[in-house]
């Protein structure tokens, strides 16, 4: 059973997120938020017009990051968060916009409130690692 005490252990977070299908939905809702939020315009411009691959990459990254299968590595190879974002001008406001999009997407999921809070807090770490500027 997945409880707040087990989030971050083994595959508990992956299962709490609904596995691959749940993470694909979270990623789709995340990019929908990015497409519609005024505060996300700058980070939206950092992405290609078509978000299909970006959505797939995010969902696959989250699967492995949350203790599930290494879906990102299987399809795209290894990833280094800082290296993957080094060419982008990401400061605190861009990081915060990314997290706001994720918060909006998480609000739409049928996750427990404790998992939503855990996940948003946990995602602040890779979001910060993407930052390339002050």
Short mmCIF file of C-alpha atoms in Angstrom, two decimals:
data_model
loop_
_atom_site.label_atom_id
_atom_site.label_comp_id
_atom_site.label_asym_id
_atom_site.label_seq_id
_atom_site.Cartn_x
_atom_site.Cartn_y
_atom_site.Cartn_z
CA UNK A 1 0.00 0.00 0.00
CA UNK A 2 1.23 3.48 -0.90
CA UNK A 3 1.14 5.96 1.96
CA UNK A 4 2.81 9.35 2.48
CA UNK A 5 5.50 7.53 4.44
CA UNK A 6 6.36 5.37 1.41
CA UNK A 7 6.47 8.09 -1.26
CA UNK A 8 9.96 8.13 -2.71
CA UNK A 9 10.62 4.49 -1.84
CA UNK A 10 10.87 1.75 -4.47
CA UNK A 11 8.07 2.26 -7.02
CA UNK A 12 5.48 3.64 -4.59
CA UNK A 13 5.42 7.12 -6.12
CA UNK A 14 5.21 5.69 -9.65
CA UNK A 15 2.19 3.63 -8.59
CA UNK A 16 0.61 6.57 -6.74
CA UNK A 17 0.87 8.56 -9.98
CA UNK A 18 -1.08 5.90 -11.86
CA UNK A 19 1.88 4.32 -13.63
CA UNK A 20 2.65 5.11 -17.23
CA UNK A 21 -0.92 6.08 -18.13
CA UNK A 22 -1.22 8.39 -15.13
CA UNK A 23 2.06 10.10 -15.95
CA UNK A 24 1.11 10.55 -19.60
CA UNK A 25 -2.06 12.31 -18.39
CA UNK A 26 -0.09 14.46 -15.93
CA UNK A 27 2.36 15.45 -18.67
CA UNK A 28 -0.49 16.28 -21.07
CA UNK A 29 -2.19 18.42 -18.43
CA UNK A 30 1.15 20.07 -17.62
CA UNK A 31 1.70 21.14 -21.22
CA UNK A 32 -1.92 22.25 -21.52
CA UNK A 33 -1.27 24.54 -18.54
CA UNK A 34 1.93 25.78 -20.18
CA UNK A 35 -0.03 26.57 -23.34
CA UNK A 36 -2.66 28.58 -21.49
CA UNK A 37 -0.95 30.35 -18.57
CA UNK A 38 0.28 33.88 -19.20
CA UNK A 39 3.10 33.40 -16.71
CA UNK A 40 4.35 30.43 -18.74
CA UNK A 41 4.74 32.22 -22.09
CA UNK A 42 8.52 32.44 -21.78
CA UNK A 43 8.99 28.76 -20.99
CA UNK A 44 6.44 27.77 -23.64
CA UNK A 45 8.59 29.59 -26.21
CA UNK A 46 11.51 27.34 -25.23
CA UNK A 47 9.60 24.32 -26.56
CA UNK A 48 8.78 23.25 -30.11
CA UNK A 49 5.40 24.20 -31.57
CA UNK A 50 4.26 20.57 -31.39
CA UNK A 51 4.44 19.30 -27.82
CA UNK A 52 3.92 15.61 -28.54
CA UNK A 53 7.56 14.64 -28.02
CA UNK A 54 7.97 16.99 -25.04
CA UNK A 55 4.93 15.40 -23.40
CA UNK A 56 6.30 11.92 -24.03
CA UNK A 57 9.73 12.88 -22.69
CA UNK A 58 8.30 14.37 -19.50
CA UNK A 59 6.08 11.37 -18.80
CA UNK A 60 8.93 8.94 -19.47
CA UNK A 61 11.34 10.93 -17.31
CA UNK A 62 8.85 11.02 -14.45
CA UNK A 63 8.29 7.26 -14.68
CA UNK A 64 11.93 6.47 -13.94
CA UNK A 65 12.37 9.37 -11.55
CA UNK A 66 9.42 8.14 -9.49
CA UNK A 67 10.85 4.62 -9.21
CA UNK A 68 9.13 3.01 -12.16
CA UNK A 69 10.67 1.67 -15.36
CA UNK A 70 13.42 3.65 -17.11
CA UNK A 71 11.18 4.59 -20.03
CA UNK A 72 13.09 7.75 -20.90
CA UNK A 73 16.40 5.93 -21.11
CA UNK A 74 14.84 3.14 -23.18
CA UNK A 75 13.65 5.54 -25.86
CA UNK A 76 15.88 8.63 -25.65
CA UNK A 77 19.01 7.47 -23.83
CA UNK A 78 20.45 8.77 -20.56
CA UNK A 79 19.52 12.22 -19.31
CA UNK A 80 21.30 14.83 -17.27
CA UNK A 81 18.81 17.48 -16.20
CA UNK A 82 21.36 20.33 -16.05
CA UNK A 83 23.00 19.38 -19.36
CA UNK A 84 19.65 18.98 -21.14
CA UNK A 85 18.68 22.53 -20.17
CA UNK A 86 22.09 24.25 -20.28
CA UNK A 87 21.34 25.98 -23.60
CA UNK A 88 18.21 27.66 -22.20
CA UNK A 89 17.95 30.91 -20.23
CA UNK A 90 16.17 29.56 -17.16
CA UNK A 91 16.07 31.78 -14.11
CA UNK A 92 13.97 31.81 -10.98
CA UNK A 93 10.86 33.16 -12.73
CA UNK A 94 11.01 30.45 -15.41
CA UNK A 95 11.50 27.79 -12.72
CA UNK A 96 8.54 29.18 -10.82
CA UNK A 97 6.37 29.23 -13.96
CA UNK A 98 7.27 25.58 -14.59
CA UNK A 99 6.26 24.68 -11.05
CA UNK A 100 3.02 26.67 -11.40
CA UNK A 101 2.15 24.68 -14.51
CA UNK A 102 2.90 21.48 -12.63
CA UNK A 103 0.77 22.58 -9.68
CA UNK A 104 -2.13 23.25 -12.06
CA UNK A 105 -1.66 19.87 -13.72
CA UNK A 106 -1.45 18.09 -10.36
CA UNK A 107 -4.69 19.75 -9.25
CA UNK A 108 -6.42 17.98 -12.14
CA UNK A 109 -5.20 14.51 -11.19
CA UNK A 110 -7.07 12.02 -9.05
CA UNK A 111 -4.10 11.73 -6.68
CA UNK A 112 -4.32 11.91 -2.92
CA UNK A 113 -3.71 15.40 -1.53
CA UNK A 114 -0.63 14.11 0.29
CA UNK A 115 0.84 12.72 -2.95
CA UNK A 116 0.15 15.97 -4.81
CA UNK A 117 1.96 17.94 -2.10
CA UNK A 118 4.83 15.44 -1.99
CA UNK A 119 5.25 15.44 -5.76
CA UNK A 120 5.21 19.21 -6.15
CA UNK A 121 7.79 19.57 -3.40
CA UNK A 122 9.95 16.79 -4.86
CA UNK A 123 9.76 18.32 -8.35
CA UNK A 124 11.15 21.59 -7.03
CA UNK A 125 14.56 19.85 -6.94
CA UNK A 126 14.87 19.04 -10.66
CA UNK A 127 13.16 22.35 -11.48
CA UNK A 128 15.92 24.13 -9.59
CA UNK A 129 18.56 22.01 -11.34
CA UNK A 130 17.27 23.28 -14.68
CA UNK A 131 18.03 26.86 -13.66
CA UNK A 132 20.94 28.31 -15.65
CA UNK A 133 20.66 31.93 -14.48
CA UNK A 134 19.89 33.85 -11.31
#
